[in-house]
């Protein structure tokens, strides 16, 4: 067993420097690596390029990094929940690359799977396709998209073991499972870190080879963005 | 009388057939789930990674790890499954999802749709909409016929940045059901009590009107 366990979030995030590109898992606030984000705020790392489906809300998730102006560029598919984000984008302070969600996911997966590029029909005929190679397959037009290149990938899982194996819960799997292994170094923060041999190999979603550092997060707020209920 | 949002959803629910996997967008489309016939088998897909979505949870039973693409807390039904984002869009691109229902800011008579950006004013992003409209075979748009200023959103040509080209098949608004044909919008049905003339007045695009236009039936 190759042990990936580190003892703290500080140790896990060593080597993340100003100007780097980081993938961060999560959909909305669901399954975001909140301990690592808090540590990045603490560290004060700046000029970051963040690949993340969303940009958090004003006072949680990546919104915390935006508030401190630590992000130079965001690569996302949907950013509608964050007023500070919209303000920085419309004023030109923040560089933004909006990408169709399926394309964003596949660009991560391509990086994870060692595929340099792929064709997708998404965005053909729109400004997303401007300047990109297009090609017809089976009578339909497609756009060529490239795999992401990132320095670090930070994902959040429900359970993990010392070997770096990960199990996700519910829809918190989202981008976490496609970003793991998509960068030079992948950091996983988990709710519960167990010794190797505890998790059933049949139940593993992401094998430990994709993860270089794993730690148990100190606390998870797991904030709900749109609490929607029905009456009994 | 013009339909309200729930009535639009109710009319669209009639398009959902037995055995369909359906993706519902944010807003009016989400309401469609409330009106689907209970005697047919349908599964709802949400692109953040769930099939077999159920109703909202009872108070106190919300789970932060189980949400839909609108970031709302949800439940799952027997037979449900979770998967990652790449897999989710894989099933969308590979046309495993039978019906996509989404909102729009503008739709044009050639089936073009715009719903993600108003330059200089509002940029929320396209989310999964560009992937959905580029791949889905069957796309129904739920939208208001006119904007707050009273201007038609059913156009000869979209003015806003496009989300997809030539993809919309049907549009249901508070006034009418329209089909996108190779020759433009065909007026299929009108809202109860709304005249054909009122619909023509509210529509910038030309409408193909073939004989008597029936009122919607719910």
Tab-separated table of C-alpha atoms in Angstrom:
chain	number	residue	atom	x	y	z
A	1	UNK	CA	0.000	0.000	0.000
A	2	UNK	CA	1.306	3.409	-0.934
A	3	UNK	CA	0.300	5.780	1.820
A	4	UNK	CA	-1.158	9.105	0.650
A	5	UNK	CA	-2.247	10.367	4.033
A	6	UNK	CA	-1.157	13.817	5.160
A	7	UNK	CA	-1.907	15.161	8.608
A	8	UNK	CA	-3.354	18.566	7.898
A	9	UNK	CA	-4.907	20.731	5.233
A	10	UNK	CA	-1.800	22.954	5.433
A	11	UNK	CA	0.426	20.024	4.565
A	12	UNK	CA	-1.969	18.927	1.819
A	13	UNK	CA	-1.881	22.303	0.087
A	14	UNK	CA	1.889	22.718	0.127
A	15	UNK	CA	3.266	23.774	-3.221
A	16	UNK	CA	0.227	25.751	-4.362
A	17	UNK	CA	1.699	29.045	-5.461
A	18	UNK	CA	0.581	32.361	-6.905
A	19	UNK	CA	-0.461	32.141	-10.547
A	20	UNK	CA	-1.224	28.432	-10.599
A	21	UNK	CA	-4.209	26.693	-12.201
A	22	UNK	CA	-6.398	24.661	-9.857
A	23	UNK	CA	-9.362	22.395	-10.515
A	24	UNK	CA	-11.918	22.373	-7.699
A	25	UNK	CA	-14.730	19.827	-7.449
A	26	UNK	CA	-18.336	20.477	-6.502
A	27	UNK	CA	-21.623	21.547	-8.042
A	28	UNK	CA	-22.968	24.712	-6.503
A	29	UNK	CA	-22.031	24.248	-2.862
A	30	UNK	CA	-22.603	20.475	-3.038
A	31	UNK	CA	-19.393	18.513	-2.572
A	32	UNK	CA	-16.999	21.464	-2.556
A	33	UNK	CA	-13.616	21.034	-0.819
A	34	UNK	CA	-14.493	23.574	1.823
A	35	UNK	CA	-11.539	22.908	4.149
A	36	UNK	CA	-9.065	23.454	1.310
A	37	UNK	CA	-10.826	26.628	0.175
A	38	UNK	CA	-10.643	28.002	3.726
A	39	UNK	CA	-6.929	27.171	3.768
A	40	UNK	CA	-6.363	28.933	0.428
A	41	UNK	CA	-8.025	32.043	1.881
A	42	UNK	CA	-5.725	31.717	4.914
A	43	UNK	CA	-2.622	31.212	2.750
A	44	UNK	CA	-3.484	34.265	0.662
A	45	UNK	CA	-2.391	32.646	-2.600
A	46	UNK	CA	-3.259	35.007	-5.461
A	47	UNK	CA	-3.581	35.232	-9.238
A	48	UNK	CA	-5.185	31.820	-9.309
A	49	UNK	CA	-6.943	30.347	-12.310
A	50	UNK	CA	-9.777	28.194	-10.967
A	51	UNK	CA	-11.563	25.530	-12.966
A	52	UNK	CA	-14.830	24.938	-11.136
A	53	UNK	CA	-18.368	24.460	-12.430
A	54	UNK	CA	-19.613	27.313	-10.239
A	55	UNK	CA	-18.067	30.119	-8.249
A	56	UNK	CA	-19.699	29.614	-4.876
A	57	UNK	CA	-21.939	32.208	-3.255
A	58	UNK	CA	-20.867	35.570	-1.886
A	59	UNK	CA	-19.883	34.283	1.551
A	60	UNK	CA	-19.078	30.617	0.975
A	61	UNK	CA	-17.114	28.362	-1.347
A	62	UNK	CA	-15.063	30.096	-4.031
A	63	UNK	CA	-16.927	33.312	-3.222
A	64	UNK	CA	-14.520	33.630	-0.281
A	65	UNK	CA	-11.519	33.661	-2.632
A	66	UNK	CA	-13.278	36.131	-4.943
A	67	UNK	CA	-13.922	38.512	-2.064
A	68	UNK	CA	-10.197	38.575	-1.316
A	69	UNK	CA	-9.375	39.036	-5.029
A	70	UNK	CA	-7.280	35.866	-5.039
A	71	UNK	CA	-8.723	34.667	-8.340
A	72	UNK	CA	-7.468	36.089	-11.614
A	73	UNK	CA	-9.494	33.850	-13.888
A	74	UNK	CA	-12.512	31.577	-13.483
A	75	UNK	CA	-13.384	28.746	-15.828
A	76	UNK	CA	-16.994	27.772	-15.090
A	77	UNK	CA	-20.317	26.920	-16.697
A	78	UNK	CA	-22.692	28.801	-14.416
A	79	UNK	CA	-21.982	31.695	-12.087
A	80	UNK	CA	-25.432	33.097	-11.430
A	81	UNK	CA	-25.476	32.770	-7.655
A	82	UNK	CA	-22.722	35.200	-6.884
A	83	UNK	CA	-23.229	38.970	-7.021
A	84	UNK	CA	-19.567	39.796	-6.313
A	85	UNK	CA	-18.540	37.504	-9.150
A	86	UNK	CA	-20.898	39.219	-11.580
A	87	UNK	CA	-19.650	42.630	-10.493
A	88	UNK	CA	-15.966	41.701	-10.958
A	89	UNK	CA	-16.717	40.094	-14.310
A	90	UNK	CA	-18.775	42.954	-15.763
A	91	UNK	CA	-16.164	45.489	-14.582
A	92	UNK	CA	-13.392	43.464	-16.204
A	93	UNK	CA	-11.455	42.829	-12.966
A	94	UNK	CA	-11.997	39.109	-13.284
A	95	UNK	CA	-11.255	37.097	-16.398
A	96	UNK	CA	-13.982	34.551	-17.093
A	97	UNK	CA	-14.128	31.641	-19.500
A	98	UNK	CA	-17.682	30.311	-19.614
A	99	UNK	CA	-17.798	26.742	-20.852
A	100	UNK	CA	-20.764	24.423	-21.440
A	101	UNK	CA	-21.087	22.152	-18.430
A	102	UNK	CA	-20.727	18.871	-20.309
A	103	UNK	CA	-17.708	20.231	-22.163
A	104	UNK	CA	-16.170	21.383	-18.881
A	105	UNK	CA	-16.699	17.929	-17.388
A	106	UNK	CA	-15.251	16.210	-20.444
A	107	UNK	CA	-12.208	18.534	-20.529
A	108	UNK	CA	-11.506	17.388	-16.961
A	109	UNK	CA	-12.149	13.761	-17.816
A	110	UNK	CA	-9.884	14.034	-20.868
A	111	UNK	CA	-7.086	15.315	-18.619
A	112	UNK	CA	-7.789	12.466	-16.208
A	113	UNK	CA	-7.791	9.923	-19.033
A	114	UNK	CA	-4.774	11.174	-21.013
A	115	UNK	CA	-6.781	12.318	-24.028
A	116	UNK	CA	-5.508	15.626	-25.464
A	117	UNK	CA	-8.704	16.684	-27.240
A	118	UNK	CA	-12.189	15.590	-28.276
A	119	UNK	CA	-15.130	16.695	-30.417
A	120	UNK	CA	-18.512	17.659	-28.998
A	121	UNK	CA	-21.622	19.158	-30.627
A	122	UNK	CA	-22.115	21.495	-27.635
A	123	UNK	CA	-21.659	25.138	-28.494
A	124	UNK	CA	-21.495	24.713	-32.258
A	125	UNK	CA	-22.797	27.882	-33.939
A	126	UNK	CA	-22.402	29.922	-30.747
A	127	UNK	CA	-19.660	32.237	-29.479
A	128	UNK	CA	-18.237	29.311	-27.486
A	129	UNK	CA	-17.040	27.785	-30.778
A	130	UNK	CA	-15.341	30.956	-32.032
A	131	UNK	CA	-11.726	30.307	-33.045
A	132	UNK	CA	-12.031	26.558	-32.497
A	133	UNK	CA	-11.653	23.790	-35.039
A	134	UNK	CA	-14.990	22.341	-36.163
A	135	UNK	CA	-15.650	19.125	-38.018
A	136	UNK	CA	-18.605	17.187	-39.331
A	137	UNK	CA	-19.232	13.646	-38.073
A	138	UNK	CA	-22.280	11.661	-39.185
A	139	UNK	CA	-23.874	14.744	-40.712
A	140	UNK	CA	-23.584	16.833	-37.564
A	141	UNK	CA	-21.151	19.626	-36.727
A	142	UNK	CA	-18.832	19.317	-33.735
A	143	UNK	CA	-16.350	21.583	-31.953
A	144	UNK	CA	-12.862	20.464	-30.932
A	145	UNK	CA	-12.139	20.998	-27.244
A	146	UNK	CA	-8.816	20.479	-25.454
A	147	UNK	CA	-8.111	18.709	-22.175
A	148	UNK	CA	-7.429	21.040	-19.252
A	149	UNK	CA	-3.916	21.437	-17.921
A	150	UNK	CA	-3.860	22.149	-14.212
A	151	UNK	CA	-1.207	22.221	-11.496
A	152	UNK	CA	-3.456	20.969	-8.717
A	153	UNK	CA	-6.805	19.301	-8.498
A	154	UNK	CA	-8.690	19.569	-5.199
A	155	UNK	CA	-11.603	17.213	-4.696
A	156	UNK	CA	-13.918	16.309	-1.848
A	157	UNK	CA	-15.139	12.785	-1.092
A	158	UNK	CA	-17.342	11.200	1.547
A	159	UNK	CA	-14.972	8.404	2.522
A	160	UNK	CA	-11.385	7.749	1.659
A	161	UNK	CA	-8.607	5.472	2.789
A	162	UNK	CA	-4.873	5.942	3.293
A	163	UNK	CA	-4.235	4.495	-0.166
A	164	UNK	CA	-6.164	7.426	-1.650
A	165	UNK	CA	-9.221	5.433	-2.694
A	166	UNK	CA	-12.378	7.549	-2.755
A	167	UNK	CA	-16.110	7.012	-2.311
A	168	UNK	CA	-18.596	9.812	-2.939
A	169	UNK	CA	-22.101	10.276	-1.626
A	170	UNK	CA	-25.188	11.303	-3.601
A	171	UNK	CA	-24.837	14.115	-6.113
A	172	UNK	CA	-21.638	15.268	-4.368
A	173	UNK	CA	-19.827	12.986	-6.800
A	174	UNK	CA	-20.372	15.523	-9.636
A	175	UNK	CA	-17.055	17.069	-10.788
A	176	UNK	CA	-15.055	15.532	-7.952
A	177	UNK	CA	-14.886	12.190	-9.700
A	178	UNK	CA	-13.771	13.691	-13.032
A	179	UNK	CA	-11.201	16.074	-11.584
A	180	UNK	CA	-9.433	13.456	-9.465
A	181	UNK	CA	-6.234	12.725	-11.351
A	182	UNK	CA	-6.830	15.568	-13.821
A	183	UNK	CA	-3.883	17.637	-12.601
A	184	UNK	CA	-0.226	16.998	-11.774
A	185	UNK	CA	-1.133	16.670	-8.096
A	186	UNK	CA	-4.554	15.718	-6.737
A	187	UNK	CA	-5.526	16.562	-3.176
A	188	UNK	CA	-8.550	14.824	-1.667
A	189	UNK	CA	-10.302	16.023	1.451
A	190	UNK	CA	-12.690	13.499	2.936
A	191	UNK	CA	-15.284	13.436	5.690
A	192	UNK	CA	-13.973	10.144	6.980
A	193	UNK	CA	-10.452	8.815	6.453
A	194	UNK	CA	-10.037	5.131	7.236
A	195	UNK	CA	-7.091	2.682	7.189
A	196	UNK	CA	-6.441	0.833	3.935
A	197	UNK	CA	-8.395	-2.402	3.823
A	198	UNK	CA	-11.466	-0.937	5.491
A	199	UNK	CA	-13.296	0.012	2.309
A	200	UNK	CA	-14.648	-2.710	0.028
A	201	UNK	CA	-12.654	-2.540	-3.256
A	202	UNK	CA	-15.938	-3.164	-5.098
A	203	UNK	CA	-17.361	0.087	-3.765
A	204	UNK	CA	-14.456	2.399	-4.703
A	205	UNK	CA	-15.441	5.176	-7.153
A	206	UNK	CA	-11.929	6.546	-7.749
A	207	UNK	CA	-8.836	4.379	-7.253
A	208	UNK	CA	-6.006	5.762	-5.140
A	209	UNK	CA	-3.601	6.051	-8.085
A	210	UNK	CA	-5.437	9.285	-8.999
A	211	UNK	CA	-4.777	10.861	-5.592
A	212	UNK	CA	-1.413	12.079	-4.254
A	213	UNK	CA	-2.509	13.531	-0.913
A	214	UNK	CA	-5.504	12.718	1.261
A	215	UNK	CA	-6.648	14.174	4.579
A	216	UNK	CA	-9.718	14.216	6.767
A	217	UNK	CA	-11.327	17.646	6.810
A	218	UNK	CA	-11.567	19.256	10.221
A	219	UNK	CA	-15.149	20.359	9.796
A	220	UNK	CA	-17.749	20.300	7.056
A	221	UNK	CA	-20.484	22.899	7.101
A	222	UNK	CA	-22.079	21.424	3.941
A	223	UNK	CA	-24.188	24.470	3.386
A	224	UNK	CA	-27.408	24.044	1.390
A	225	UNK	CA	-27.853	26.618	-1.369
A	226	UNK	CA	-31.595	26.185	-2.044
A	227	UNK	CA	-33.293	24.481	0.868
A	228	UNK	CA	-36.514	23.244	-0.705
A	229	UNK	CA	-38.985	21.136	1.272
A	230	UNK	CA	-42.575	19.985	1.174
A	231	UNK	CA	-44.972	19.859	4.097
A	232	UNK	CA	-45.866	16.559	5.730
B	1	UNK	CA	-56.906	34.076	-20.586
B	2	UNK	CA	-53.140	33.765	-20.635
B	3	UNK	CA	-51.794	30.772	-18.732
B	4	UNK	CA	-49.864	31.070	-15.498
B	5	UNK	CA	-46.577	29.228	-14.978
B	6	UNK	CA	-48.232	26.174	-13.485
B	7	UNK	CA	-50.637	25.901	-16.416
B	8	UNK	CA	-47.733	26.098	-18.887
B	9	UNK	CA	-46.088	23.264	-16.950
B	10	UNK	CA	-49.343	21.318	-16.958
B	11	UNK	CA	-49.667	21.613	-20.739
B	12	UNK	CA	-46.052	20.524	-21.278
B	13	UNK	CA	-46.574	17.539	-18.970
B	14	UNK	CA	-48.923	16.153	-21.638
B	15	UNK	CA	-45.894	15.706	-23.905
B	16	UNK	CA	-44.231	13.323	-21.454
B	17	UNK	CA	-44.806	9.726	-22.507
B	18	UNK	CA	-44.510	6.324	-20.890
B	19	UNK	CA	-40.917	5.101	-20.681
B	20	UNK	CA	-39.338	8.548	-21.094
B	21	UNK	CA	-36.176	9.732	-19.379
B	22	UNK	CA	-36.664	13.479	-19.016
B	23	UNK	CA	-34.323	16.363	-18.188
B	24	UNK	CA	-36.039	19.387	-16.682
B	25	UNK	CA	-34.411	22.810	-16.683
B	26	UNK	CA	-34.658	25.435	-13.973
B	27	UNK	CA	-37.874	27.477	-13.516
B	28	UNK	CA	-41.151	26.513	-15.226
B	29	UNK	CA	-39.692	23.184	-16.493
B	30	UNK	CA	-39.121	22.022	-12.892
B	31	UNK	CA	-42.876	22.392	-12.293
B	32	UNK	CA	-43.645	19.903	-15.090
B	33	UNK	CA	-42.816	17.007	-12.741
B	34	UNK	CA	-45.875	17.921	-10.648
B	35	UNK	CA	-48.286	17.294	-13.538
B	36	UNK	CA	-47.028	14.151	-15.247
B	37	UNK	CA	-49.667	11.413	-15.368
B	38	UNK	CA	-49.270	8.960	-12.519
B	39	UNK	CA	-50.223	5.929	-14.599
B	40	UNK	CA	-47.036	6.077	-16.720
B	41	UNK	CA	-43.398	5.308	-15.878
B	42	UNK	CA	-41.049	8.271	-16.225
B	43	UNK	CA	-37.605	8.986	-14.752
B	44	UNK	CA	-36.243	12.476	-14.255
B	45	UNK	CA	-32.573	13.142	-14.906
B	46	UNK	CA	-30.714	16.055	-13.399
B	47	UNK	CA	-27.413	16.848	-15.077
B	48	UNK	CA	-25.502	17.243	-11.817
B	49	UNK	CA	-25.645	13.468	-11.597
B	50	UNK	CA	-28.911	11.782	-10.675
B	51	UNK	CA	-31.534	9.678	-12.415
B	52	UNK	CA	-34.785	8.847	-10.661
B	53	UNK	CA	-35.286	12.180	-8.979
B	54	UNK	CA	-38.251	12.358	-6.588
B	55	UNK	CA	-40.136	15.192	-4.896
B	56	UNK	CA	-38.636	17.719	-2.489
B	57	UNK	CA	-37.835	16.226	0.942
B	58	UNK	CA	-40.007	16.708	3.999
B	59	UNK	CA	-38.801	19.401	6.347
B	60	UNK	CA	-35.944	18.089	8.454
B	61	UNK	CA	-35.036	15.385	5.947
B	62	UNK	CA	-32.988	17.582	3.577
B	63	UNK	CA	-29.576	16.191	2.642
B	64	UNK	CA	-26.911	18.657	1.469
B	65	UNK	CA	-25.422	15.881	-0.678
B	66	UNK	CA	-28.608	15.270	-2.658
B	67	UNK	CA	-29.606	18.195	-4.867
B	68	UNK	CA	-30.833	18.880	-8.404
B	69	UNK	CA	-29.228	21.095	-11.040
B	70	UNK	CA	-31.119	24.058	-9.602
B	71	UNK	CA	-29.229	23.393	-6.325
B	72	UNK	CA	-32.524	22.512	-4.621
B	73	UNK	CA	-32.668	19.707	-2.072
B	74	UNK	CA	-34.430	16.667	-3.555
B	75	UNK	CA	-35.192	13.031	-2.823
B	76	UNK	CA	-34.687	9.936	-4.948
B	77	UNK	CA	-37.200	7.264	-5.928
B	78	UNK	CA	-36.740	3.467	-6.012
B	79	UNK	CA	-34.477	2.656	-8.973
B	80	UNK	CA	-32.523	5.907	-8.718
B	81	UNK	CA	-28.786	6.194	-9.398
B	82	UNK	CA	-25.995	8.725	-8.947
B	83	UNK	CA	-23.111	9.341	-11.344
B	84	UNK	CA	-20.444	11.927	-12.103
B	85	UNK	CA	-20.765	14.988	-14.337
B	86	UNK	CA	-18.900	13.522	-17.331
B	87	UNK	CA	-21.078	10.409	-17.262
B	88	UNK	CA	-24.177	12.575	-16.936
B	89	UNK	CA	-23.401	14.538	-20.080
B	90	UNK	CA	-22.356	11.320	-21.783
B	91	UNK	CA	-25.916	10.035	-21.481
B	92	UNK	CA	-27.187	13.396	-22.762
B	93	UNK	CA	-24.870	13.498	-25.792
B	94	UNK	CA	-25.533	9.840	-26.571
B	95	UNK	CA	-29.272	10.680	-26.639
B	96	UNK	CA	-30.290	8.311	-23.873
B	97	UNK	CA	-32.438	11.138	-22.493
B	98	UNK	CA	-35.706	11.240	-24.453
B	99	UNK	CA	-36.997	14.712	-23.697
B	100	UNK	CA	-35.418	17.996	-22.637
B	101	UNK	CA	-37.569	20.817	-21.310
B	102	UNK	CA	-35.911	24.157	-20.723
B	103	UNK	CA	-36.544	27.878	-20.501
B	104	UNK	CA	-35.470	30.545	-22.987
B	105	UNK	CA	-35.071	34.286	-23.412
B	106	UNK	CA	-35.631	34.060	-27.181
B	107	UNK	CA	-36.533	31.404	-29.734
B	108	UNK	CA	-36.320	31.917	-33.497
B	109	UNK	CA	-38.390	30.409	-36.297
B	110	UNK	CA	-35.475	28.209	-37.425
B	111	UNK	CA	-35.278	26.610	-33.963
B	112	UNK	CA	-32.378	28.724	-32.638
B	113	UNK	CA	-32.480	29.402	-28.903
B	114	UNK	CA	-30.856	32.051	-26.690
B	115	UNK	CA	-30.969	31.739	-22.920
B	116	UNK	CA	-27.613	32.381	-21.284
B	117	UNK	CA	-26.401	35.922	-21.740
B	118	UNK	CA	-27.475	39.538	-22.208
B	119	UNK	CA	-24.265	41.314	-23.261
B	120	UNK	CA	-23.154	43.948	-20.768
B	121	UNK	CA	-26.089	43.273	-18.442
B	122	UNK	CA	-26.462	39.696	-17.351
B	123	UNK	CA	-24.089	36.812	-17.707
B	124	UNK	CA	-25.002	33.848	-15.601
B	125	UNK	CA	-23.514	31.250	-17.903
B	126	UNK	CA	-24.945	28.474	-20.018
B	127	UNK	CA	-24.663	25.727	-17.412
B	128	UNK	CA	-25.669	22.501	-19.132
B	129	UNK	CA	-28.025	24.140	-21.631
B	130	UNK	CA	-25.601	24.198	-24.584
B	131	UNK	CA	-24.824	20.498	-24.174
B	132	UNK	CA	-28.501	19.628	-23.821
B	133	UNK	CA	-29.738	21.565	-26.855
B	134	UNK	CA	-26.851	20.408	-29.060
B	135	UNK	CA	-27.603	16.740	-28.469
B	136	UNK	CA	-31.236	16.239	-27.507
B	137	UNK	CA	-33.603	14.996	-30.199
B	138	UNK	CA	-36.717	16.323	-28.558
B	139	UNK	CA	-36.538	19.812	-27.061
B	140	UNK	CA	-39.521	21.705	-25.692
B	141	UNK	CA	-39.121	25.287	-24.560
B	142	UNK	CA	-41.238	26.709	-21.737
B	143	UNK	CA	-41.219	30.490	-21.841
B	144	UNK	CA	-43.169	33.724	-21.718
B	145	UNK	CA	-44.329	34.921	-25.132
B	146	UNK	CA	-43.372	38.547	-24.454
B	147	UNK	CA	-40.832	40.183	-22.111
B	148	UNK	CA	-41.630	42.644	-19.331
B	149	UNK	CA	-41.516	45.504	-21.835
B	150	UNK	CA	-44.168	43.744	-23.926
B	151	UNK	CA	-41.753	42.782	-26.705
B	152	UNK	CA	-42.064	39.413	-28.426
B	153	UNK	CA	-39.546	36.702	-27.547
B	154	UNK	CA	-40.751	34.555	-30.448
B	155	UNK	CA	-38.625	35.965	-33.252
B	156	UNK	CA	-37.623	35.705	-36.902
B	157	UNK	CA	-34.029	35.728	-35.698
B	158	UNK	CA	-32.540	35.728	-32.191
B	159	UNK	CA	-30.879	38.990	-31.127
B	160	UNK	CA	-29.063	37.594	-28.057
B	161	UNK	CA	-25.991	35.303	-28.118
B	162	UNK	CA	-27.144	31.824	-29.097
B	163	UNK	CA	-27.233	28.762	-26.899
B	164	UNK	CA	-27.875	26.402	-29.801
B	165	UNK	CA	-28.799	26.423	-33.470
B	166	UNK	CA	-31.835	24.864	-35.132
B	167	UNK	CA	-32.651	22.641	-32.182
B	168	UNK	CA	-36.005	23.634	-30.655
B	169	UNK	CA	-38.953	21.460	-31.681
B	170	UNK	CA	-41.824	22.947	-29.711
B	171	UNK	CA	-42.553	26.063	-27.650
B	172	UNK	CA	-45.224	26.411	-24.986
B	173	UNK	CA	-45.976	29.941	-23.764
B	174	UNK	CA	-48.706	31.598	-21.725
B	175	UNK	CA	-50.531	32.200	-25.026
B	176	UNK	CA	-49.843	29.318	-27.373
B	177	UNK	CA	-48.271	26.020	-28.367
B	178	UNK	CA	-45.977	26.460	-31.363
B	179	UNK	CA	-44.208	23.857	-33.434
B	180	UNK	CA	-40.937	24.663	-35.198
B	181	UNK	CA	-41.296	23.414	-38.783
B	182	UNK	CA	-38.889	23.749	-41.734
B	183	UNK	CA	-41.079	26.687	-42.830
B	184	UNK	CA	-41.215	28.433	-39.457
B	185	UNK	CA	-43.504	28.497	-36.430
B	186	UNK	CA	-46.802	26.684	-36.791
B	187	UNK	CA	-49.531	27.699	-34.346
B	188	UNK	CA	-50.825	24.422	-32.929
B	189	UNK	CA	-52.966	25.498	-29.977
B	190	UNK	CA	-54.046	28.667	-28.213
B	191	UNK	CA	-54.579	29.299	-24.507
B	192	UNK	CA	-58.244	29.147	-23.450
B	193	UNK	CA	-59.948	32.421	-24.349
B	194	UNK	CA	-56.946	33.806	-26.255
B	195	UNK	CA	-57.674	34.616	-29.897
B	196	UNK	CA	-55.455	33.866	-32.868
B	197	UNK	CA	-55.233	37.618	-33.482
B	198	UNK	CA	-53.898	38.234	-29.966
B	199	UNK	CA	-51.193	35.623	-30.556
B	200	UNK	CA	-50.245	37.143	-33.915
B	201	UNK	CA	-50.017	40.567	-32.212
B	202	UNK	CA	-47.664	39.170	-29.551
B	203	UNK	CA	-45.414	37.366	-32.045
B	204	UNK	CA	-42.672	38.992	-34.102
B	205	UNK	CA	-42.144	35.895	-36.241
B	206	UNK	CA	-44.626	34.883	-38.944
B	207	UNK	CA	-47.048	32.196	-37.818
B	208	UNK	CA	-48.268	29.368	-40.006
B	209	UNK	CA	-51.976	28.972	-39.318
B	210	UNK	CA	-53.580	25.914	-40.797
B	211	UNK	CA	-57.364	26.078	-40.429
B	212	UNK	CA	-59.087	26.303	-37.069
B	213	UNK	CA	-56.630	26.552	-34.118
B	214	UNK	CA	-57.959	24.569	-31.154
B	215	UNK	CA	-57.824	25.689	-27.533
B	216	UNK	CA	-55.408	23.852	-25.264
B	217	UNK	CA	-56.838	20.997	-23.296
B	218	UNK	CA	-55.245	20.063	-19.977
